[in-house]
mmCIF file of C-alpha atoms and ligand atoms in Angstrom:
data_model
loop_
_atom_site.group_PDB
_atom_site.id
_atom_site.type_symbol
_atom_site.label_atom_id
_atom_site.label_comp_id
_atom_site.label_asym_id
_atom_site.label_seq_id
_atom_site.Cartn_x
_atom_site.Cartn_y
_atom_site.Cartn_z
ATOM 1 C CA MET X 1 -5.054 -22.424 -13.621
ATOM 2 C CA SER X 2 -3.358 -22.689 -16.978
ATOM 3 C CA THR X 3 0.369 -22.020 -17.159
ATOM 4 C CA THR X 4 2.139 -22.188 -20.483
ATOM 5 C CA THR X 5 5.686 -21.235 -19.712
ATOM 6 C CA ALA X 6 7.294 -18.837 -22.134
ATOM 7 C CA ARG X 7 10.928 -17.733 -22.139
ATOM 8 C CA ILE X 8 10.895 -14.242 -20.778
ATOM 9 C CA GLY X 9 13.295 -11.597 -22.033
ATOM 10 C CA THR X 10 13.741 -8.112 -20.669
ATOM 11 C CA GLN X 11 12.127 -6.554 -23.763
ATOM 12 C CA ARG X 12 14.669 -3.870 -24.480
ATOM 13 C CA ALA X 13 13.920 -1.563 -27.413
ATOM 14 C CA GLY X 14 14.390 -3.516 -30.637
ATOM 15 C CA GLY X 15 13.486 -6.897 -29.059
ATOM 16 C CA PRO X 16 10.648 -9.110 -30.348
ATOM 17 C CA THR X 17 7.978 -7.694 -27.995
ATOM 18 C CA VAL X 18 8.878 -4.189 -28.973
ATOM 19 C CA ARG X 19 8.604 -5.076 -32.664
ATOM 20 C CA ALA X 20 5.321 -6.925 -32.052
ATOM 21 C CA TRP X 21 3.592 -3.830 -30.594
ATOM 22 C CA SER X 22 5.432 -1.396 -32.917
ATOM 23 C CA VAL X 23 3.986 -2.503 -36.232
ATOM 24 C CA ASP X 24 0.566 -2.886 -37.790
ATOM 25 C CA PRO X 25 -2.112 -3.916 -36.953
ATOM 26 C CA TYR X 26 -1.717 -2.180 -33.522
ATOM 27 C CA ALA X 27 -0.479 1.052 -35.121
ATOM 28 C CA ALA X 28 -3.288 0.915 -37.693
ATOM 29 C CA ALA X 29 -5.918 0.404 -34.982
ATOM 30 C CA LEU X 30 -4.562 3.344 -32.976
ATOM 31 C CA ARG X 31 -4.580 5.550 -36.085
ATOM 32 C CA ALA X 32 -8.204 4.552 -36.789
ATOM 33 C CA GLY X 33 -9.165 4.768 -33.096
ATOM 34 C CA ARG X 34 -10.854 1.362 -33.258
ATOM 35 C CA GLY X 35 -10.406 -2.401 -33.613
ATOM 36 C CA PRO X 36 -11.032 -5.169 -34.178
ATOM 37 C CA LEU X 37 -7.769 -6.103 -32.480
ATOM 38 C CA PHE X 38 -6.829 -9.156 -30.453
ATOM 39 C CA LEU X 39 -4.026 -10.968 -28.676
ATOM 40 C CA ARG X 40 -3.946 -14.420 -30.261
ATOM 41 C CA ARG X 41 -2.782 -17.307 -28.104
ATOM 42 C CA ALA X 42 -0.910 -20.251 -29.682
ATOM 43 C CA ASP X 43 -4.082 -22.394 -29.332
ATOM 44 C CA GLY X 44 -5.989 -19.879 -31.512
ATOM 45 C CA TRP X 45 -7.966 -18.292 -28.640
ATOM 46 C CA LEU X 46 -8.507 -14.565 -29.278
ATOM 47 C CA LEU X 47 -8.412 -12.037 -26.428
ATOM 48 C CA PRO X 48 -10.176 -8.834 -27.600
ATOM 49 C CA LEU X 49 -8.240 -5.577 -27.062
ATOM 50 C CA ASP X 50 -10.450 -2.604 -26.205
ATOM 51 C CA VAL X 51 -8.873 -0.089 -28.587
ATOM 52 C CA GLU X 52 -12.004 2.106 -28.688
ATOM 53 C CA ARG X 53 -11.928 2.541 -24.893
ATOM 54 C CA TRP X 54 -8.188 3.199 -24.890
ATOM 55 C CA CYS X 55 -8.624 5.908 -27.560
ATOM 56 C CA ALA X 56 -11.562 7.550 -25.730
ATOM 57 C CA GLU X 57 -11.476 9.826 -22.678
ATOM 58 C CA ALA X 58 -10.765 8.246 -19.285
ATOM 59 C CA ASP X 59 -14.034 6.812 -17.947
ATOM 60 C CA ALA X 60 -15.433 6.649 -14.402
ATOM 61 C CA ALA X 61 -13.539 3.411 -13.566
ATOM 62 C CA ASP X 62 -10.260 4.978 -14.778
ATOM 63 C CA LEU X 63 -10.860 8.156 -12.766
ATOM 64 C CA GLU X 64 -11.535 6.068 -9.645
ATOM 65 C CA VAL X 65 -8.086 4.443 -10.131
ATOM 66 C CA LEU X 66 -6.426 7.819 -10.669
ATOM 67 C CA ARG X 67 -7.873 9.061 -7.359
ATOM 68 C CA HIS X 68 -5.463 6.625 -5.641
ATOM 69 C CA CYS X 69 -2.357 8.103 -7.323
ATOM 70 C CA GLU X 70 0.399 9.534 -5.144
ATOM 71 C CA GLY X 71 3.296 11.732 -6.283
ATOM 72 C CA ALA X 72 4.594 11.613 -9.838
ATOM 73 C CA VAL X 73 2.952 8.915 -11.968
ATOM 74 C CA LEU X 74 4.609 6.556 -14.455
ATOM 75 C CA ASP X 75 2.044 5.045 -16.848
ATOM 76 C CA VAL X 76 3.655 1.794 -18.003
ATOM 77 C CA GLY X 77 2.417 0.800 -21.480
ATOM 78 C CA CYS X 78 0.467 4.049 -21.769
ATOM 79 C CA GLY X 79 -1.052 3.247 -25.181
ATOM 80 C CA PRO X 80 -2.739 6.266 -26.790
ATOM 81 C CA GLY X 81 -2.638 8.166 -23.486
ATOM 82 C CA ARG X 82 -6.144 8.627 -22.068
ATOM 83 C CA LEU X 83 -4.841 8.291 -18.474
ATOM 84 C CA LEU X 84 -2.056 10.803 -19.050
ATOM 85 C CA THR X 85 -4.518 13.328 -20.477
ATOM 86 C CA ALA X 86 -6.700 12.914 -17.388
ATOM 87 C CA LEU X 87 -3.704 13.209 -15.034
ATOM 88 C CA ALA X 88 -2.512 16.348 -16.841
ATOM 89 C CA ALA X 89 -5.988 17.868 -16.437
ATOM 90 C CA GLN X 90 -5.690 17.192 -12.690
ATOM 91 C CA GLY X 91 -2.325 18.980 -12.653
ATOM 92 C CA ARG X 92 -0.439 15.825 -11.667
ATOM 93 C CA ARG X 93 3.113 15.202 -12.954
ATOM 94 C CA ALA X 94 2.981 12.115 -15.147
ATOM 95 C CA LEU X 95 4.977 10.352 -17.847
ATOM 96 C CA GLY X 96 3.923 7.544 -20.155
ATOM 97 C CA ILE X 97 6.235 4.963 -21.654
ATOM 98 C CA ASP X 98 5.352 2.668 -24.506
ATOM 99 C CA VAL X 99 7.193 0.536 -27.061
ATOM 100 C CA SER X 100 4.721 1.559 -29.783
ATOM 101 C CA GLU X 101 5.690 4.726 -31.666
ATOM 102 C CA ALA X 102 2.072 5.169 -32.780
ATOM 103 C CA ALA X 103 0.913 5.063 -29.135
ATOM 104 C CA VAL X 104 3.512 7.596 -28.020
ATOM 105 C CA ALA X 105 2.692 9.901 -30.960
ATOM 106 C CA ARG X 106 -1.021 9.779 -30.151
ATOM 107 C CA THR X 107 -0.369 10.444 -26.452
ATOM 108 C CA VAL X 108 1.757 13.474 -27.245
ATOM 109 C CA ARG X 109 -0.857 14.769 -29.731
ATOM 110 C CA ARG X 110 -3.496 14.686 -26.956
ATOM 111 C CA GLY X 111 -1.254 16.697 -24.646
ATOM 112 C CA GLY X 112 0.328 13.900 -22.574
ATOM 113 C CA GLN X 113 4.046 13.377 -21.997
ATOM 114 C CA ALA X 114 5.410 10.060 -23.215
ATOM 115 C CA LEU X 115 8.661 8.364 -24.164
ATOM 116 C CA HIS X 116 9.206 5.597 -26.701
ATOM 117 C CA ARG X 117 10.824 3.171 -24.243
ATOM 118 C CA SER X 118 10.346 -0.266 -22.780
ATOM 119 C CA VAL X 119 9.734 -0.441 -19.026
ATOM 120 C CA PHE X 120 12.929 -2.528 -18.924
ATOM 121 C CA ASP X 121 15.010 0.245 -20.547
ATOM 122 C CA PRO X 122 16.835 2.895 -18.501
ATOM 123 C CA LEU X 123 14.172 5.463 -17.536
ATOM 124 C CA PRO X 124 14.168 8.985 -16.102
ATOM 125 C CA GLY X 125 13.177 9.315 -12.456
ATOM 126 C CA THR X 126 14.333 5.812 -11.533
ATOM 127 C CA GLY X 127 13.816 5.311 -7.795
ATOM 128 C CA ARG X 128 11.621 8.427 -7.504
ATOM 129 C CA TRP X 129 8.187 7.634 -9.017
ATOM 130 C CA GLY X 130 5.310 7.830 -6.535
ATOM 131 C CA THR X 131 2.921 5.609 -8.511
ATOM 132 C CA ALA X 132 3.193 3.178 -11.426
ATOM 133 C CA LEU X 133 0.061 2.359 -13.445
ATOM 134 C CA LEU X 134 -0.423 -1.086 -14.998
ATOM 135 C CA LEU X 135 -3.934 -0.812 -16.420
ATOM 136 C CA ASP X 136 -5.751 -2.585 -19.252
ATOM 137 C CA GLY X 137 -3.957 -5.869 -18.585
ATOM 138 C CA ASN X 138 -0.451 -4.376 -18.505
ATOM 139 C CA ILE X 139 0.563 -6.601 -15.581
ATOM 140 C CA GLY X 140 1.046 -8.966 -18.553
ATOM 141 C CA ILE X 141 3.960 -6.968 -19.992
ATOM 142 C CA GLY X 142 7.012 -9.208 -20.300
ATOM 143 C CA GLY X 143 5.012 -12.361 -19.557
ATOM 144 C CA ASP X 144 6.535 -12.613 -16.080
ATOM 145 C CA PRO X 145 4.632 -10.634 -13.396
ATOM 146 C CA PRO X 146 7.264 -11.195 -10.637
ATOM 147 C CA ALA X 147 9.963 -9.787 -12.960
ATOM 148 C CA LEU X 148 7.786 -6.777 -13.805
ATOM 149 C CA LEU X 149 7.019 -6.158 -10.115
ATOM 150 C CA ASP X 150 10.733 -6.400 -9.364
ATOM 151 C CA ARG X 151 11.476 -3.825 -12.075
ATOM 152 C CA LEU X 152 8.824 -1.492 -10.601
ATOM 153 C CA THR X 153 10.324 -1.880 -7.139
ATOM 154 C CA HIS X 154 13.395 -0.149 -8.486
ATOM 155 C CA LEU X 155 11.556 2.483 -10.534
ATOM 156 C CA LEU X 156 9.356 3.532 -7.582
ATOM 157 C CA ALA X 157 10.395 5.618 -4.606
ATOM 158 C CA PRO X 158 10.548 3.696 -1.298
ATOM 159 C CA GLY X 159 6.945 3.014 -0.273
ATOM 160 C CA GLY X 160 5.699 3.726 -3.822
ATOM 161 C CA LEU X 161 2.405 2.453 -5.173
ATOM 162 C CA VAL X 162 1.433 0.187 -8.073
ATOM 163 C CA LEU X 163 -2.136 0.414 -9.352
ATOM 164 C CA ALA X 164 -2.784 -2.652 -11.504
ATOM 165 C CA GLU X 165 -5.770 -4.040 -13.372
ATOM 166 C CA THR X 166 -6.354 -7.779 -13.177
ATOM 167 C CA VAL X 167 -8.621 -10.024 -15.221
ATOM 168 C CA PRO X 168 -12.153 -10.494 -13.825
ATOM 169 C CA CYS X 169 -11.715 -14.302 -13.515
ATOM 170 C CA PRO X 170 -10.076 -14.919 -10.120
ATOM 171 C CA ASP X 171 -8.448 -18.255 -11.043
ATOM 172 C CA VAL X 172 -6.462 -16.987 -14.023
ATOM 173 C CA ASP X 173 -2.654 -17.127 -13.642
ATOM 174 C CA GLU X 174 -1.370 -17.674 -17.131
ATOM 175 C CA ARG X 175 1.907 -17.092 -18.983
ATOM 176 C CA VAL X 176 1.556 -17.461 -22.718
ATOM 177 C CA LEU X 177 3.016 -16.585 -26.082
ATOM 178 C CA VAL X 178 0.685 -14.266 -28.027
ATOM 179 C CA GLN X 179 0.575 -12.313 -31.282
ATOM 180 C CA VAL X 180 -1.198 -9.033 -31.990
ATOM 181 C CA THR X 181 -3.736 -9.578 -34.761
ATOM 182 C CA ASP X 182 -6.762 -7.960 -36.378
ATOM 183 C CA ALA X 183 -7.922 -11.519 -37.251
ATOM 184 C CA ARG X 184 -7.720 -10.642 -40.961
ATOM 185 C CA GLY X 185 -4.056 -10.234 -41.964
ATOM 186 C CA THR X 186 -0.994 -12.174 -40.828
ATOM 187 C CA PRO X 187 -0.532 -12.011 -37.018
ATOM 188 C CA GLY X 188 2.606 -10.246 -35.714
ATOM 189 C CA THR X 189 5.688 -11.701 -33.991
ATOM 190 C CA PRO X 190 4.924 -13.954 -30.979
ATOM 191 C CA PHE X 191 5.896 -12.489 -27.607
ATOM 192 C CA PRO X 192 5.430 -13.444 -23.942
ATOM 193 C CA TRP X 193 2.371 -12.118 -22.094
ATOM 194 C CA ALA X 194 0.717 -12.892 -18.756
ATOM 195 C CA ARG X 195 -2.867 -12.731 -17.476
ATOM 196 C CA LEU X 196 -3.594 -12.628 -13.766
ATOM 197 C CA GLY X 197 -6.685 -12.506 -11.600
ATOM 198 C CA THR X 198 -6.530 -10.584 -8.321
ATOM 199 C CA PRO X 199 -5.657 -13.640 -6.133
ATOM 200 C CA GLY X 200 -2.750 -14.532 -8.437
ATOM 201 C CA LEU X 201 -1.367 -11.002 -8.415
ATOM 202 C CA LEU X 202 -1.658 -10.772 -4.621
ATOM 203 C CA ARG X 203 0.128 -14.116 -4.280
ATOM 204 C CA HIS X 204 3.078 -12.975 -6.421
ATOM 205 C CA ALA X 205 3.128 -9.588 -4.686
ATOM 206 C CA HIS X 206 3.138 -11.019 -1.148
ATOM 207 C CA GLU X 207 5.972 -13.393 -2.042
ATOM 208 C CA ALA X 208 8.012 -10.373 -3.170
ATOM 209 C CA GLY X 209 7.259 -8.320 -0.048
ATOM 210 C CA TRP X 210 4.606 -5.946 -1.457
ATOM 211 C CA ARG X 211 1.750 -4.804 0.788
ATOM 212 C CA ASP X 212 -1.894 -5.151 -0.282
ATOM 213 C CA GLU X 213 -3.399 -1.663 -0.122
ATOM 214 C CA GLY X 214 -6.823 -2.773 -1.330
ATOM 215 C CA HIS X 215 -8.678 -4.114 -4.331
ATOM 216 C CA TRP X 216 -11.963 -3.158 -5.936
ATOM 217 C CA THR X 217 -14.118 -3.589 -9.023
ATOM 218 C CA ALA X 218 -15.673 -0.888 -11.162
ATOM 219 C CA ASP X 219 -17.650 -1.251 -14.363
ATOM 220 C CA GLY X 220 -16.813 -4.984 -14.509
ATOM 221 C CA ARG X 221 -13.050 -4.290 -14.245
ATOM 222 C CA CYS X 222 -10.822 -5.397 -11.328
ATOM 223 C CA PHE X 223 -8.066 -3.320 -9.734
ATOM 224 C CA VAL X 224 -5.381 -3.849 -7.082
ATOM 225 C CA ALA X 225 -3.267 -1.325 -5.165
ATOM 226 C CA LEU X 226 0.133 -2.579 -3.968
ATOM 227 C CA ARG X 227 2.767 -0.760 -1.955
ATOM 228 C CA THR X 228 6.407 -1.661 -2.273
ATOM 229 C CA GLY X 229 8.049 -2.851 0.924
ATOM 230 C CA ARG X 230 11.411 -1.533 -0.262
ATOM 231 C CA ALA X 231 12.869 0.879 2.253
ATOM 232 C CA THR X 232 15.853 2.359 0.409
ATOM 233 C CA GLY X 233 18.189 1.906 -2.551
ATOM 234 C CA ARG X 234 18.046 2.431 -6.292
ATOM 235 C CA ARG X 235 18.837 0.514 -9.457
HETATM 236 C C1 LIG K 301 -2.857 -3.911 -23.466
HETATM 237 S S1 LIG K 301 -2.201 -2.435 -24.165
HETATM 238 C C2 LIG K 301 -2.695 -1.239 -22.938
HETATM 239 C C3 LIG K 301 -3.084 0.134 -23.452
HETATM 240 C C4 LIG K 301 -2.998 1.304 -22.509
HETATM 241 N N1 LIG K 301 -2.895 1.029 -21.097
HETATM 242 C C5 LIG K 301 -3.943 2.458 -22.759
HETATM 243 O O1 LIG K 301 -4.250 3.200 -21.822
HETATM 244 O O2 LIG K 301 -4.334 2.649 -23.917
HETATM 245 C C6 LIG K 301 -0.483 -2.714 -23.797
HETATM 246 C C7 LIG K 301 0.413 -1.534 -24.095
HETATM 247 O O3 LIG K 301 1.700 -1.801 -23.532
HETATM 248 C C8 LIG K 301 2.705 -1.492 -24.475
HETATM 249 N N2 LIG K 301 3.883 -2.324 -24.141
HETATM 250 C C9 LIG K 301 4.105 -3.639 -24.407
HETATM 251 N N3 LIG K 301 5.294 -4.036 -23.910
HETATM 252 C C10 LIG K 301 5.842 -2.943 -23.322
HETATM 253 C C11 LIG K 301 7.064 -2.708 -22.628
HETATM 254 N N4 LIG K 301 7.968 -3.682 -22.464
HETATM 255 N N5 LIG K 301 7.297 -1.470 -22.121
HETATM 256 C C12 LIG K 301 6.391 -0.470 -22.294
HETATM 257 N N6 LIG K 301 5.218 -0.626 -22.957
HETATM 258 C C13 LIG K 301 4.950 -1.843 -23.454
HETATM 259 C C14 LIG K 301 2.061 -1.794 -25.828
HETATM 260 O O4 LIG K 301 2.689 -1.114 -26.875
HETATM 261 C C15 LIG K 301 0.643 -1.315 -25.589
HETATM 262 O O5 LIG K 301 0.472 0.045 -25.900
#
């Protein structure tokens, strides 16, 4: 397990993380519908970002995740909106939020509903969402999975569900500073990010009182369903 501790902020609109995802090269990659695009760790290691898949239609593994959705769905870090398009086609009420204007614009163009907000900003429907999606590594948002899970506890209705994607290496539990880069131009502003395998996510979730509702793999990707133990109350 590698743990590089990064100072975690709440990533309100205008903060460094928001700026990091708001500018090129992420916006340029979304406009083009393709990479190359990476998260660059301080040690130079490049984590490829699957922009082509995010800009395509939801695939079989995505649709399997969406089959678990309950109630109204909040897609946290919705990117260009393939999941929202699929949810809309199923007639399910869903909203995406993303700190990237380019991502929100692309989502809206494909018929999804999305707001240009951080998950840590005040959000509509607080305390009433049935399901929160954290796919494509978005459990990493904020670089502090327990803080993100705590935030979702308050966004979800009592007994609400989180559907999260973890990294396929079980031992990974990593908090790092990264930059978005196309590996050609100057990388963007560093911001905190986390990567978690399924055992690490379950460990954090159990400590915070979440219930394990199952985990599975599809097309080489790993997913976890967690149910909040919160009975009542809103924030
Ligand atoms: C790894 S990408 C995932 C892409 C996405 N799930 C999709 O379907 O295309 C992370 C996404 O989260 C967004 N993001 C990063 N920090 C965020 C925050 N604090 N609140 C909301 N979205 C955030 C980024 O702008 C980016 O679109």
